[in-house]
């Protein structure tokens, strides 16, 4: 009985081994240094990022004792010149520090907050337990 089982197993294994060969693809030759440099130059021309107007600011102040408390994720508040600011204190080119929410000079109004991710004033959430 063991001999018969061995013959069956050998027959099955030989049937599996005789499957058709898988087609293979030719390998490409490796790229030369000149080809790599040419490709990188082409990609660098298409992937240029220019800073927007908000990136020209230098953030000087975030937070502080008089900063407004906002129950929202990504809220940016500051205390600029001992006054609450719905935004951050940005240092301008002349060295002065102003309250601004990125492009909104003076910060956001009382019913909104400066959202760090969207970089704009966003309406305050009504429900402080389920903030966005």
PDB file of N, CA and C in Angstrom, residues 44-121:
ATOM      1  N   UNK A  44      13.613  68.192 -13.081  1.00  0.00           N
ATOM      2  CA  UNK A  44      13.801  69.379 -12.252  1.00  0.00           C
ATOM      3  C   UNK A  44      13.146  70.609 -12.872  1.00  0.00           C
ATOM      4  N   UNK A  45      12.996  70.633 -14.164  1.00  0.00           N
ATOM      5  CA  UNK A  45      12.329  71.763 -14.818  1.00  0.00           C
ATOM      6  C   UNK A  45      10.826  71.749 -14.558  1.00  0.00           C
ATOM      7  N   UNK A  46      10.256  70.570 -14.379  1.00  0.00           N
ATOM      8  CA  UNK A  46       8.807  70.479 -14.183  1.00  0.00           C
ATOM      9  C   UNK A  46       8.415  70.527 -12.714  1.00  0.00           C
ATOM     10  N   UNK A  47       9.335  70.341 -11.785  1.00  0.00           N
ATOM     11  CA  UNK A  47       8.998  70.253 -10.362  1.00  0.00           C
ATOM     12  C   UNK A  47       9.517  71.446  -9.572  1.00  0.00           C
ATOM     13  N   UNK A  48       9.398  72.623 -10.087  1.00  0.00           N
ATOM     14  CA  UNK A  48       9.858  73.792  -9.357  1.00  0.00           C
ATOM     15  C   UNK A  48       8.733  74.328  -8.485  1.00  0.00           C
ATOM     16  N   UNK A  49       9.033  74.562  -7.224  1.00  0.00           N
ATOM     17  CA  UNK A  49       8.048  75.118  -6.291  1.00  0.00           C
ATOM     18  C   UNK A  49       8.489  76.520  -5.907  1.00  0.00           C
ATOM     19  N   UNK A  50       7.616  77.460  -6.078  1.00  0.00           N
ATOM     20  CA  UNK A  50       7.886  78.836  -5.687  1.00  0.00           C
ATOM     21  C   UNK A  50       7.128  79.129  -4.400  1.00  0.00           C
ATOM     22  N   UNK A  51       7.760  79.792  -3.433  1.00  0.00           N
ATOM     23  CA  UNK A  51       7.040  80.107  -2.198  1.00  0.00           C
ATOM     24  C   UNK A  51       5.931  81.113  -2.458  1.00  0.00           C
ATOM     25  N   UNK A  52       4.811  80.888  -1.795  1.00  0.00           N
ATOM     26  CA  UNK A  52       3.698  81.814  -1.899  1.00  0.00           C
ATOM     27  C   UNK A  52       3.945  83.039  -1.038  1.00  0.00           C
ATOM     28  N   UNK A  53       3.044  84.002  -1.068  1.00  0.00           N
ATOM     29  CA  UNK A  53       3.254  85.219  -0.280  1.00  0.00           C
ATOM     30  C   UNK A  53       3.269  84.964   1.223  1.00  0.00           C
ATOM     31  N   UNK A  54       2.603  83.896   1.678  1.00  0.00           N
ATOM     32  CA  UNK A  54       2.584  83.636   3.114  1.00  0.00           C
ATOM     33  C   UNK A  54       3.905  83.075   3.616  1.00  0.00           C
ATOM     34  N   UNK A  55       4.710  82.481   2.757  1.00  0.00           N
ATOM     35  CA  UNK A  55       5.981  81.936   3.206  1.00  0.00           C
ATOM     36  C   UNK A  55       7.061  83.000   3.350  1.00  0.00           C
ATOM     37  N   UNK A  56       6.792  84.211   2.927  1.00  0.00           N
ATOM     38  CA  UNK A  56       7.787  85.279   3.052  1.00  0.00           C
ATOM     39  C   UNK A  56       7.809  85.872   4.453  1.00  0.00           C
ATOM     40  N   UNK A  57       6.824  85.531   5.280  1.00  0.00           N
ATOM     41  CA  UNK A  57       6.771  86.021   6.647  1.00  0.00           C
ATOM     42  C   UNK A  57       7.668  85.185   7.551  1.00  0.00           C
ATOM     43  N   UNK A  58       8.100  85.794   8.620  1.00  0.00           N
ATOM     44  CA  UNK A  58       8.880  85.109   9.639  1.00  0.00           C
ATOM     45  C   UNK A  58       8.019  85.050  10.895  1.00  0.00           C
ATOM     46  N   UNK A  59       7.613  83.847  11.305  1.00  0.00           N
ATOM     47  CA  UNK A  59       6.771  83.702  12.494  1.00  0.00           C
ATOM     48  C   UNK A  59       7.614  83.995  13.719  1.00  0.00           C
ATOM     49  N   UNK A  60       7.194  84.988  14.504  1.00  0.00           N
ATOM     50  CA  UNK A  60       7.960  85.399  15.677  1.00  0.00           C
ATOM     51  C   UNK A  60       7.289  84.999  16.974  1.00  0.00           C
ATOM     52  N   UNK A  61       5.957  85.040  17.030  1.00  0.00           N
ATOM     53  CA  UNK A  61       5.243  84.784  18.283  1.00  0.00           C
ATOM     54  C   UNK A  61       4.081  83.830  18.024  1.00  0.00           C
ATOM     55  N   UNK A  62       4.032  82.750  18.822  1.00  0.00           N
ATOM     56  CA  UNK A  62       2.859  81.875  18.856  1.00  0.00           C
ATOM     57  C   UNK A  62       2.597  81.576  20.323  1.00  0.00           C
ATOM     58  N   UNK A  63       1.332  81.689  20.741  1.00  0.00           N
ATOM     59  CA  UNK A  63       0.981  81.426  22.130  1.00  0.00           C
ATOM     60  C   UNK A  63       1.224  82.646  22.996  1.00  0.00           C
ATOM     61  N   UNK A  64       1.239  82.441  24.301  1.00  0.00           N
ATOM     62  CA  UNK A  64       1.432  83.520  25.252  1.00  0.00           C
ATOM     63  C   UNK A  64       0.313  83.546  26.269  1.00  0.00           C
ATOM     64  N   UNK A  65       0.484  84.353  27.308  1.00  0.00           N
ATOM     65  CA  UNK A  65      -0.476  84.388  28.418  1.00  0.00           C
ATOM     66  C   UNK A  65      -1.825  84.962  27.999  1.00  0.00           C
ATOM     67  N   UNK A  66      -1.835  85.953  27.117  1.00  0.00           N
ATOM     68  CA  UNK A  66      -3.101  86.579  26.745  1.00  0.00           C
ATOM     69  C   UNK A  66      -3.682  86.019  25.447  1.00  0.00           C
ATOM     70  N   UNK A  67      -3.090  84.967  24.897  1.00  0.00           N
ATOM     71  CA  UNK A  67      -3.575  84.389  23.642  1.00  0.00           C
ATOM     72  C   UNK A  67      -4.974  83.809  23.836  1.00  0.00           C
ATOM     73  N   UNK A  68      -5.881  84.025  22.885  1.00  0.00           N
ATOM     74  CA  UNK A  68      -7.237  83.478  23.012  1.00  0.00           C
ATOM     75  C   UNK A  68      -7.213  81.952  23.039  1.00  0.00           C
ATOM     76  N   UNK A  69      -8.123  81.370  23.803  1.00  0.00           N
ATOM     77  CA  UNK A  69      -8.244  79.912  23.869  1.00  0.00           C
ATOM     78  C   UNK A  69      -9.285  79.477  22.849  1.00  0.00           C
ATOM     79  N   UNK A  70      -8.878  78.645  21.907  1.00  0.00           N
ATOM     80  CA  UNK A  70      -9.776  78.173  20.859  1.00  0.00           C
ATOM     81  C   UNK A  70      -9.833  76.650  20.933  1.00  0.00           C
ATOM     82  N   UNK A  71     -11.033  76.079  21.152  1.00  0.00           N
ATOM     83  CA  UNK A  71     -11.147  74.618  21.232  1.00  0.00           C
ATOM     84  C   UNK A  71     -11.227  73.980  19.851  1.00  0.00           C
ATOM     85  N   UNK A  72     -10.186  74.097  19.062  1.00  0.00           N
ATOM     86  CA  UNK A  72     -10.178  73.522  17.719  1.00  0.00           C
ATOM     87  C   UNK A  72      -8.769  73.053  17.389  1.00  0.00           C
ATOM     88  N   UNK A  73      -8.701  71.980  16.621  1.00  0.00           N
ATOM     89  CA  UNK A  73      -7.405  71.501  16.169  1.00  0.00           C
ATOM     90  C   UNK A  73      -6.835  72.499  15.167  1.00  0.00           C
ATOM     91  N   UNK A  74      -5.525  72.593  15.128  1.00  0.00           N
ATOM     92  CA  UNK A  74      -4.789  73.433  14.196  1.00  0.00           C
ATOM     93  C   UNK A  74      -5.050  74.927  14.376  1.00  0.00           C
ATOM     94  N   UNK A  75      -5.564  75.332  15.536  1.00  0.00           N
ATOM     95  CA  UNK A  75      -5.798  76.752  15.798  1.00  0.00           C
ATOM     96  C   UNK A  75      -4.479  77.423  16.162  1.00  0.00           C
ATOM     97  N   UNK A  76      -4.247  78.599  15.594  1.00  0.00           N
ATOM     98  CA  UNK A  76      -3.047  79.379  15.892  1.00  0.00           C
ATOM     99  C   UNK A  76      -3.489  80.659  16.579  1.00  0.00           C
ATOM    100  N   UNK A  77      -3.055  80.848  17.819  1.00  0.00           N
ATOM    101  CA  UNK A  77      -3.336  82.081  18.540  1.00  0.00           C
ATOM    102  C   UNK A  77      -2.041  82.579  19.154  1.00  0.00           C
ATOM    103  N   UNK A  78      -1.998  83.874  19.437  1.00  0.00           N
ATOM    104  CA  UNK A  78      -0.782  84.457  19.990  1.00  0.00           C
ATOM    105  C   UNK A  78      -1.120  85.660  20.853  1.00  0.00           C
ATOM    106  N   UNK A  79      -0.109  86.119  21.538  1.00  0.00           N
ATOM    107  CA  UNK A  79      -0.195  87.331  22.342  1.00  0.00           C
ATOM    108  C   UNK A  79       0.829  88.299  21.755  1.00  0.00           C
ATOM    109  N   UNK A  80       0.348  89.262  20.963  1.00  0.00           N
ATOM    110  CA  UNK A  80       1.243  90.193  20.269  1.00  0.00           C
ATOM    111  C   UNK A  80       1.087  91.574  20.903  1.00  0.00           C
ATOM    112  N   UNK A  81       2.148  92.146  21.370  1.00  0.00           N
ATOM    113  CA  UNK A  81       2.150  93.449  22.057  1.00  0.00           C
ATOM    114  C   UNK A  81       1.161  93.463  23.221  1.00  0.00           C
ATOM    115  N   UNK A  82       1.116  92.379  23.971  1.00  0.00           N
ATOM    116  CA  UNK A  82       0.230  92.219  25.128  1.00  0.00           C
ATOM    117  C   UNK A  82      -1.244  92.345  24.762  1.00  0.00           C
ATOM    118  N   UNK A  83      -1.599  91.978  23.527  1.00  0.00           N
ATOM    119  CA  UNK A  83      -2.989  91.974  23.071  1.00  0.00           C
ATOM    120  C   UNK A  83      -3.288  90.612  22.472  1.00  0.00           C
ATOM    121  N   UNK A  84      -4.504  90.051  22.695  1.00  0.00           N
ATOM    122  CA  UNK A  84      -4.834  88.754  22.098  1.00  0.00           C
ATOM    123  C   UNK A  84      -4.912  88.853  20.577  1.00  0.00           C
ATOM    124  N   UNK A  85      -4.438  87.800  19.922  1.00  0.00           N
ATOM    125  CA  UNK A  85      -4.390  87.786  18.456  1.00  0.00           C
ATOM    126  C   UNK A  85      -4.888  86.438  17.957  1.00  0.00           C
ATOM    127  N   UNK A  86      -5.925  86.445  17.111  1.00  0.00           N
ATOM    128  CA  UNK A  86      -6.380  85.230  16.436  1.00  0.00           C
ATOM    129  C   UNK A  86      -5.511  85.012  15.209  1.00  0.00           C
ATOM    130  N   UNK A  87      -4.324  84.578  15.449  1.00  0.00           N
ATOM    131  CA  UNK A  87      -3.326  84.373  14.413  1.00  0.00           C
ATOM    132  C   UNK A  87      -1.972  84.246  15.089  1.00  0.00           C
ATOM    133  N   UNK A  88      -0.945  84.621  14.397  1.00  0.00           N
ATOM    134  CA  UNK A  88       0.411  84.567  14.943  1.00  0.00           C
ATOM    135  C   UNK A  88       1.054  85.931  14.812  1.00  0.00           C
ATOM    136  N   UNK A  89       2.135  86.107  15.528  1.00  0.00           N
ATOM    137  CA  UNK A  89       2.899  87.334  15.391  1.00  0.00           C
ATOM    138  C   UNK A  89       3.941  87.146  14.302  1.00  0.00           C
ATOM    139  N   UNK A  90       3.793  87.860  13.205  1.00  0.00           N
ATOM    140  CA  UNK A  90       4.717  87.753  12.085  1.00  0.00           C
ATOM    141  C   UNK A  90       5.677  88.931  12.098  1.00  0.00           C
ATOM    142  N   UNK A  91       6.958  88.638  11.884  1.00  0.00           N
ATOM    143  CA  UNK A  91       7.966  89.692  11.787  1.00  0.00           C
ATOM    144  C   UNK A  91       8.066  90.122  10.326  1.00  0.00           C
ATOM    145  N   UNK A  92       7.872  91.402  10.106  1.00  0.00           N
ATOM    146  CA  UNK A  92       7.961  91.941   8.753  1.00  0.00           C
ATOM    147  C   UNK A  92       9.403  92.279   8.405  1.00  0.00           C
ATOM    148  N   UNK A  93       9.624  92.706   7.183  1.00  0.00           N
ATOM    149  CA  UNK A  93      10.978  92.993   6.720  1.00  0.00           C
ATOM    150  C   UNK A  93      11.625  94.133   7.501  1.00  0.00           C
ATOM    151  N   UNK A  94      10.833  95.094   7.983  1.00  0.00           N
ATOM    152  CA  UNK A  94      11.398  96.215   8.735  1.00  0.00           C
ATOM    153  C   UNK A  94      11.671  95.873  10.201  1.00  0.00           C
ATOM    154  N   UNK A  95      11.328  94.620  10.627  1.00  0.00           N
ATOM    155  CA  UNK A  95      11.592  94.189  11.989  1.00  0.00           C
ATOM    156  C   UNK A  95      10.402  94.296  12.922  1.00  0.00           C
ATOM    157  N   UNK A  96       9.345  94.953  12.488  1.00  0.00           N
ATOM    158  CA  UNK A  96       8.169  95.082  13.348  1.00  0.00           C
ATOM    159  C   UNK A  96       7.392  93.769  13.362  1.00  0.00           C
ATOM    160  N   UNK A  97       6.679  93.519  14.471  1.00  0.00           N
ATOM    161  CA  UNK A  97       5.883  92.303  14.617  1.00  0.00           C
ATOM    162  C   UNK A  97       4.414  92.689  14.597  1.00  0.00           C
ATOM    163  N   UNK A  98       3.651  92.048  13.711  1.00  0.00           N
ATOM    164  CA  UNK A  98       2.226  92.348  13.567  1.00  0.00           C
ATOM    165  C   UNK A  98       1.424  91.068  13.763  1.00  0.00           C
ATOM    166  N   UNK A  99       0.180  91.243  14.191  1.00  0.00           N
ATOM    167  CA  UNK A  99      -0.747  90.127  14.313  1.00  0.00           C
ATOM    168  C   UNK A  99      -1.334  89.857  12.930  1.00  0.00           C
ATOM    169  N   UNK A 100      -1.271  88.608  12.498  1.00  0.00           N
ATOM    170  CA  UNK A 100      -1.827  88.250  11.197  1.00  0.00           C
ATOM    171  C   UNK A 100      -2.148  86.764  11.178  1.00  0.00           C
ATOM    172  N   UNK A 101      -3.150  86.419  10.398  1.00  0.00           N
ATOM    173  CA  UNK A 101      -3.441  85.019  10.102  1.00  0.00           C
ATOM    174  C   UNK A 101      -2.999  84.801   8.667  1.00  0.00           C
ATOM    175  N   UNK A 102      -1.710  84.568   8.513  1.00  0.00           N
ATOM    176  CA  UNK A 102      -1.062  84.414   7.224  1.00  0.00           C
ATOM    177  C   UNK A 102      -1.318  85.652   6.366  1.00  0.00           C
ATOM    178  N   UNK A 103      -2.273  85.659   5.453  1.00  0.00           N
ATOM    179  CA  UNK A 103      -2.474  86.839   4.602  1.00  0.00           C
ATOM    180  C   UNK A 103      -3.494  87.823   5.157  1.00  0.00           C
ATOM    181  N   UNK A 104      -4.152  87.496   6.272  1.00  0.00           N
ATOM    182  CA  UNK A 104      -5.152  88.384   6.871  1.00  0.00           C
ATOM    183  C   UNK A 104      -4.460  89.207   7.949  1.00  0.00           C
ATOM    184  N   UNK A 105      -4.144  90.442   7.623  1.00  0.00           N
ATOM    185  CA  UNK A 105      -3.461  91.324   8.574  1.00  0.00           C
ATOM    186  C   UNK A 105      -4.420  91.721   9.689  1.00  0.00           C
ATOM    187  N   UNK A 106      -3.951  91.683  10.914  1.00  0.00           N
ATOM    188  CA  UNK A 106      -4.788  91.985  12.061  1.00  0.00           C
ATOM    189  C   UNK A 106      -5.412  90.741  12.673  1.00  0.00           C
ATOM    190  N   UNK A 107      -5.238  89.601  12.047  1.00  0.00           N
ATOM    191  CA  UNK A 107      -5.788  88.347  12.562  1.00  0.00           C
ATOM    192  C   UNK A 107      -7.240  88.163  12.191  1.00  0.00           C
ATOM    193  N   UNK A 108      -7.808  87.074  12.661  1.00  0.00           N
ATOM    194  CA  UNK A 108      -9.203  86.747  12.366  1.00  0.00           C
ATOM    195  C   UNK A 108     -10.126  87.463  13.345  1.00  0.00           C
ATOM    196  N   UNK A 109     -11.404  87.614  12.956  1.00  0.00           N
ATOM    197  CA  UNK A 109     -12.353  88.266  13.849  1.00  0.00           C
ATOM    198  C   UNK A 109     -12.745  87.333  14.996  1.00  0.00           C
ATOM    199  N   UNK A 110     -13.608  87.787  15.891  1.00  0.00           N
ATOM    200  CA  UNK A 110     -13.896  87.079  17.139  1.00  0.00           C
ATOM    201  C   UNK A 110     -14.623  85.748  16.934  1.00  0.00           C
ATOM    202  N   UNK A 111     -15.428  85.599  15.877  1.00  0.00           N
ATOM    203  CA  UNK A 111     -16.169  84.350  15.702  1.00  0.00           C
ATOM    204  C   UNK A 111     -15.456  83.348  14.793  1.00  0.00           C
ATOM    205  N   UNK A 112     -14.182  83.587  14.509  1.00  0.00           N
ATOM    206  CA  UNK A 112     -13.398  82.641  13.716  1.00  0.00           C
ATOM    207  C   UNK A 112     -12.011  82.500  14.334  1.00  0.00           C
ATOM    208  N   UNK A 113     -11.234  81.551  13.803  1.00  0.00           N
ATOM    209  CA  UNK A 113      -9.881  81.351  14.297  1.00  0.00           C
ATOM    210  C   UNK A 113      -8.947  81.119  13.119  1.00  0.00           C
ATOM    211  N   UNK A 114      -7.673  81.280  13.363  1.00  0.00           N
ATOM    212  CA  UNK A 114      -6.665  81.090  12.325  1.00  0.00           C
ATOM    213  C   UNK A 114      -6.332  79.606  12.249  1.00  0.00           C
ATOM    214  N   UNK A 115      -6.611  78.993  11.121  1.00  0.00           N
ATOM    215  CA  UNK A 115      -6.394  77.564  10.921  1.00  0.00           C
ATOM    216  C   UNK A 115      -5.022  77.373  10.281  1.00  0.00           C
ATOM    217  N   UNK A 116      -4.128  76.687  10.997  1.00  0.00           N
ATOM    218  CA  UNK A 116      -2.742  76.535  10.534  1.00  0.00           C
ATOM    219  C   UNK A 116      -2.638  75.672   9.298  1.00  0.00           C
ATOM    220  N   UNK A 117      -3.537  74.720   9.131  1.00  0.00           N
ATOM    221  CA  UNK A 117      -3.432  73.815   7.997  1.00  0.00           C
ATOM    222  C   UNK A 117      -3.946  74.443   6.708  1.00  0.00           C
ATOM    223  N   UNK A 118      -5.097  75.106   6.781  1.00  0.00           N
ATOM    224  CA  UNK A 118      -5.661  75.718   5.578  1.00  0.00           C
ATOM    225  C   UNK A 118      -5.114  77.122   5.345  1.00  0.00           C
ATOM    226  N   UNK A 119      -4.433  77.684   6.356  1.00  0.00           N
ATOM    227  CA  UNK A 119      -3.825  79.021   6.279  1.00  0.00           C
ATOM    228  C   UNK A 119      -4.853  80.103   5.966  1.00  0.00           C
ATOM    229  N   UNK A 120      -5.989  80.031   6.635  1.00  0.00           N
ATOM    230  CA  UNK A 120      -7.028  81.049   6.472  1.00  0.00           C
ATOM    231  C   UNK A 120      -7.899  81.079   7.720  1.00  0.00           C
ATOM    232  N   UNK A 121      -8.744  82.089   7.809  1.00  0.00           N
ATOM    233  CA  UNK A 121      -9.662  82.195   8.938  1.00  0.00           C
ATOM    234  C   UNK A 121     -10.802  81.203   8.746  1.00  0.00           C
TER     235      UNK A 121
END
